[in-house]
Tab-separated table of C-alpha atoms in Angstrom:
chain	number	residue	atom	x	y	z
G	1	UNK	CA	-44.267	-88.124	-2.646
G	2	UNK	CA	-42.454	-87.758	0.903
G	3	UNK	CA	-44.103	-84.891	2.869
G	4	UNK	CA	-40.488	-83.736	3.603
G	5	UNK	CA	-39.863	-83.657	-0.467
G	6	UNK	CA	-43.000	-81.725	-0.730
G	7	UNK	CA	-42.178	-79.653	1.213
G	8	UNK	CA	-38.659	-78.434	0.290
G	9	UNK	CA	-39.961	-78.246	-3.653
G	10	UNK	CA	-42.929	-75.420	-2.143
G	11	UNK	CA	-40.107	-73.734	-0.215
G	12	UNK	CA	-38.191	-73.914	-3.664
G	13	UNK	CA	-41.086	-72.505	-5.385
G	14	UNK	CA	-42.059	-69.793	-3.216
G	15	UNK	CA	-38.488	-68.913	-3.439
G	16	UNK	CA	-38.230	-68.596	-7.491
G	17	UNK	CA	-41.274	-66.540	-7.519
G	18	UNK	CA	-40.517	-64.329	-5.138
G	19	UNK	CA	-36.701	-63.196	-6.204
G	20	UNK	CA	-36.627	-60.290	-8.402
G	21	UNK	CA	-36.770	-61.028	-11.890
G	22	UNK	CA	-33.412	-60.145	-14.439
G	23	UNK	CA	-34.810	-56.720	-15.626
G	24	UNK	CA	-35.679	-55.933	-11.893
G	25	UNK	CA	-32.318	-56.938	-10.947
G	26	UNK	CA	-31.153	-54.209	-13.973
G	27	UNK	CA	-33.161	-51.642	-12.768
G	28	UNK	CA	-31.877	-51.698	-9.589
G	29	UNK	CA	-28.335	-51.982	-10.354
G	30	UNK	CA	-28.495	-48.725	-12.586
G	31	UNK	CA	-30.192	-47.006	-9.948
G	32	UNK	CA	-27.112	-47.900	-7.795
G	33	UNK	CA	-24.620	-46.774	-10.890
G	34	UNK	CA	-26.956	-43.472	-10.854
G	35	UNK	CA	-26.628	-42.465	-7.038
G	36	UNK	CA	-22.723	-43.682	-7.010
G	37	UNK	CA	-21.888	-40.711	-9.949
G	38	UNK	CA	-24.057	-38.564	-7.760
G	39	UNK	CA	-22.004	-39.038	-4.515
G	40	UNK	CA	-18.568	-39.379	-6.159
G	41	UNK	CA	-19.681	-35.529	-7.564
G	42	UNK	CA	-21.336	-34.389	-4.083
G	43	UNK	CA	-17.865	-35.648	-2.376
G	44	UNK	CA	-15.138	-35.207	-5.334
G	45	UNK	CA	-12.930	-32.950	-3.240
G	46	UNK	CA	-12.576	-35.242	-0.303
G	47	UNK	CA	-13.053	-38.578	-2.256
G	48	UNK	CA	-15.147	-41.157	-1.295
G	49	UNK	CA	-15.893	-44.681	-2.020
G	50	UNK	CA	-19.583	-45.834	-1.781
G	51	UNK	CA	-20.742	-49.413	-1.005
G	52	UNK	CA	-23.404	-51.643	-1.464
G	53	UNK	CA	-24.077	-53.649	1.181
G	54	UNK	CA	-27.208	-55.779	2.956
G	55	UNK	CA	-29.579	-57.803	0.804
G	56	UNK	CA	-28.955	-55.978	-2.532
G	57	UNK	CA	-25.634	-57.006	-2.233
G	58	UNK	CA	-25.991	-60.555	-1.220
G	59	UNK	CA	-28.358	-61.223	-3.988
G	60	UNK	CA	-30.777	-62.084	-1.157
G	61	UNK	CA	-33.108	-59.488	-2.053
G	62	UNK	CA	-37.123	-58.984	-3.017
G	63	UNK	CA	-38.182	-56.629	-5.777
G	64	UNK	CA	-39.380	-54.836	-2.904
G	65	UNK	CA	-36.720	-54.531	-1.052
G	66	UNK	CA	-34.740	-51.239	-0.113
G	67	UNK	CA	-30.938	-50.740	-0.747
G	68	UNK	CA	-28.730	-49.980	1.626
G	69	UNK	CA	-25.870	-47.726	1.088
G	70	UNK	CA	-22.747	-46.782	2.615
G	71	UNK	CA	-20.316	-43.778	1.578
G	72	UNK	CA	-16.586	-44.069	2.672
G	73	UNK	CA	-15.488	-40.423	2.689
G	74	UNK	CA	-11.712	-40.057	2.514
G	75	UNK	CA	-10.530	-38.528	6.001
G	76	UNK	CA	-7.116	-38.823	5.176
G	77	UNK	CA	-5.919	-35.229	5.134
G	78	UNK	CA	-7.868	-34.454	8.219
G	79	UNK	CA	-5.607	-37.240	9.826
G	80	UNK	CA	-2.870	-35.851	8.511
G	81	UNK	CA	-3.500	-32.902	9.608
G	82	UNK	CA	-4.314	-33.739	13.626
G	83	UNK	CA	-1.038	-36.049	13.276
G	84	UNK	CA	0.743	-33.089	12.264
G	85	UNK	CA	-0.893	-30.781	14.634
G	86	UNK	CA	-0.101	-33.478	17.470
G	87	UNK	CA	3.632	-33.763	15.989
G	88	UNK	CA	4.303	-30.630	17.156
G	89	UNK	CA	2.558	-30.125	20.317
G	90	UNK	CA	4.026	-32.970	21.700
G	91	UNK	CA	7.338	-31.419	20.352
G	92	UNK	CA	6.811	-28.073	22.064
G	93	UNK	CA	6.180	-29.666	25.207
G	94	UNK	CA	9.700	-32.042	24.883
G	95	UNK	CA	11.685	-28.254	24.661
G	96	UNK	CA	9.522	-27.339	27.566
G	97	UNK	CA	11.270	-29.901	29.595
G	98	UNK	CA	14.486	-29.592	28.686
G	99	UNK	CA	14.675	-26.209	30.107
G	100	UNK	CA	17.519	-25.148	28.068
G	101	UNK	CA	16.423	-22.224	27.137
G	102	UNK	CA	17.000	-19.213	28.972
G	103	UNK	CA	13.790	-17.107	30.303
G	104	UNK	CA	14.372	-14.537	27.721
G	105	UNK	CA	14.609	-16.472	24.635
G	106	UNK	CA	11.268	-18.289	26.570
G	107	UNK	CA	9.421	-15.180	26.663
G	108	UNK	CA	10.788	-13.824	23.000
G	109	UNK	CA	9.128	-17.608	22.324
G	110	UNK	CA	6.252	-17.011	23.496
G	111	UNK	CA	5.663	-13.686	21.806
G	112	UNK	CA	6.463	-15.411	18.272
G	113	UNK	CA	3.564	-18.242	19.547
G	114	UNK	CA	1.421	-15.853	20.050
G	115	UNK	CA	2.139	-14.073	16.929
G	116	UNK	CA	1.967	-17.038	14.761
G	117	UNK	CA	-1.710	-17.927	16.583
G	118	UNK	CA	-2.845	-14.424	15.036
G	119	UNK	CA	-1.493	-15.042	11.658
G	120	UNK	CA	-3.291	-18.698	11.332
G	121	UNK	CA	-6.566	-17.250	12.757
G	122	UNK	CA	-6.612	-14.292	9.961
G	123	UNK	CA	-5.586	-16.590	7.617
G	124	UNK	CA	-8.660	-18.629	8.353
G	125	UNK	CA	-10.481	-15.858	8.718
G	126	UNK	CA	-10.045	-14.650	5.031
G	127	UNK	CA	-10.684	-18.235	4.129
G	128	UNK	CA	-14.010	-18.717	5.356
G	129	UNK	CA	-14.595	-15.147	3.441
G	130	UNK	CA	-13.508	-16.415	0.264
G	131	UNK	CA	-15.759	-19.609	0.873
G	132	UNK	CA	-18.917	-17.943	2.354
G	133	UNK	CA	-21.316	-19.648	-0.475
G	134	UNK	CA	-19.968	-23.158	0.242
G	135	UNK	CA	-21.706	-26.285	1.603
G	136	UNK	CA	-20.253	-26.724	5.035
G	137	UNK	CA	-22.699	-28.325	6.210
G	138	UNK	CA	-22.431	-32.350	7.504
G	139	UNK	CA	-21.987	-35.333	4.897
G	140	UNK	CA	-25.738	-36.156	5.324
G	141	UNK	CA	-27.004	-32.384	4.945
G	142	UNK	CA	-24.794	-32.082	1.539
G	143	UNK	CA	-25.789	-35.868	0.194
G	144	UNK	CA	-29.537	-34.516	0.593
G	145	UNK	CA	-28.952	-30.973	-0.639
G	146	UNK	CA	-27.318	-32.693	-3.935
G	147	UNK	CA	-30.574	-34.424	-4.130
G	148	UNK	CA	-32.865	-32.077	-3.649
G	149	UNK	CA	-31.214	-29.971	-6.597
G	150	UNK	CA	-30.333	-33.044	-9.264
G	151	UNK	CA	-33.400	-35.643	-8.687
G	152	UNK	CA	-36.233	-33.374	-7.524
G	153	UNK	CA	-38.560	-34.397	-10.198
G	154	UNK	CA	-37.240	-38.526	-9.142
G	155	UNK	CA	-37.918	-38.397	-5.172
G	156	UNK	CA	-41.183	-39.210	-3.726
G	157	UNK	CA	-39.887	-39.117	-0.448
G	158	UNK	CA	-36.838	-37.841	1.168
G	159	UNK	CA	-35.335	-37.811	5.281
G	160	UNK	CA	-32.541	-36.987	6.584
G	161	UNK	CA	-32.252	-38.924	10.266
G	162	UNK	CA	-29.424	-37.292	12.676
G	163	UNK	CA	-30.522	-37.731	15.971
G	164	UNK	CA	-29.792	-41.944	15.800
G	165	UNK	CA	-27.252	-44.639	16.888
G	166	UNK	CA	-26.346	-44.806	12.761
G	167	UNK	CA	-27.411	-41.307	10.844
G	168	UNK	CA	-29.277	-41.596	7.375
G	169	UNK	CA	-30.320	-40.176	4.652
G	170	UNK	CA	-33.485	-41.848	3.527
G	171	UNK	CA	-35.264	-41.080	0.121
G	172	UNK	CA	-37.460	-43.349	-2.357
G	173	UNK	CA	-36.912	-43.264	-6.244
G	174	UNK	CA	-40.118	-42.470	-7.642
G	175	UNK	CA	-39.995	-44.022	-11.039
G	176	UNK	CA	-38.677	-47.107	-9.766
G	177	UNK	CA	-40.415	-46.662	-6.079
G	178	UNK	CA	-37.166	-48.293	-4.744
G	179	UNK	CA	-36.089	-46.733	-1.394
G	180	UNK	CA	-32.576	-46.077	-0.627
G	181	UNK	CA	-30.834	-46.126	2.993
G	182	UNK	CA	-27.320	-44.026	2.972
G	183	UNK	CA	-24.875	-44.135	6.231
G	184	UNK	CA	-21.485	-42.930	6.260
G	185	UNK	CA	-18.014	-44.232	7.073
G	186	UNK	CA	-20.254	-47.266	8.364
G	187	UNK	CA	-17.820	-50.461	7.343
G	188	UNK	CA	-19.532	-53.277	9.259
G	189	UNK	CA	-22.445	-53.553	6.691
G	190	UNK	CA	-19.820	-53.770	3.451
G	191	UNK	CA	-17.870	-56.332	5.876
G	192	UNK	CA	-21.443	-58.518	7.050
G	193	UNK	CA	-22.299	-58.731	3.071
G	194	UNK	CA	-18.954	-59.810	1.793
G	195	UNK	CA	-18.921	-62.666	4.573
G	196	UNK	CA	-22.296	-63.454	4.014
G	197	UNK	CA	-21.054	-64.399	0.374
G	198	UNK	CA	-18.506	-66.240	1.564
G	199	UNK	CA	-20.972	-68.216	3.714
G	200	UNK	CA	-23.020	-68.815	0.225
G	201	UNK	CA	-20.281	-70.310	-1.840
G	202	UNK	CA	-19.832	-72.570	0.904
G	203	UNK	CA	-22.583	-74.005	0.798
């Protein structure tokens, strides 16, 4: 046999017995069907979309491998909200330069600004009153909190990483002993796997 033959059919093997197995494959999928529910609850008021993404989602994976994670959190309102917010600061400062206004009805202006400023800050006041025992904290503190309190007896390990380029929340399953990496409103590892697919079919 052709050394070169021999070689590729070792590479083939090695391969085959090192790719997870179909009830591996299972387990791992329901694990990622398991933490989805559990985000889509954690985030239900902002919506989110979570996505699997590195070797897990290529297929490309070992039984040993780790599964990386990313949670799209809708930001939507807040945009709305800055848009808005932007809307009409640019439009205050378009009447500022028309000048039409005389310096009465400027100051009388002024007074209503300032009044409306006090009405919005005691509104938001009483808000955060109402909400005093609500998670405020970040995306990664309330992902970890959730699992702390749901799969306490399933966790073997758990980290939440701030201080980095990409922040994490790190935790292993212990039943399965399958370690999970979550980012957030990270796109560029959904976008790597699904052209790394593309790359596959290709060949």
């Amino acid at each position: 046999v052709n050394h070169l033959v021999a070689l590729h059919n070792e590479i083939v093997s090695f391969c085959k017995l090192m790719e997870p197995k179909e009830e591996e494959m299972k387990e791992r999928q329901d694990l990622v069907d398991r933490f989805t529910a559990l985000a889509k609850s954690t985030f239900a008021e902002e919506g989110c979309q979570v996505d699997v993404f590195g070797s897990q989602a290529t297929g490309l994976c070992l039984p040993t491998s780790d599964i990386d994670i990313a949670i799209q959190i809708n930001e939507d309102s807040k945009a709305d909200e800055k848009g808005t917010a932007n809307t009409n600061n640019n439009g205050k400062k378009k009447k500022k330069k028309k000048k039409k206004d005389s310096d009465r009805e400027e100051d009388k202006g002024g007074k209503e600004d300032v009044s409306d400023s006090k009405m919005v800050s005691k509104q938001q006041e009483l808000e955060d009153m109402e909400n005093w025992d609500k998670n405020t904290g970040s995306p990664l503190q309330r992902l970890a909190a959730t699992l702390r309190e749901q799969w306490l007896d399933d966790l073997s390990y758990l980290e939440v990483i701030e201080n980095t380029r990409v922040p994490l929340v790190k935790f292993t399953h212990a039943p399965t002993n399958i370690s999970i990496d979550v980012c957030f409103n990270q796109k560029t590892g959904p976008q790597a796997a699904a052209l790394m697919h593309q790359y596959m079919e290709a060949l």
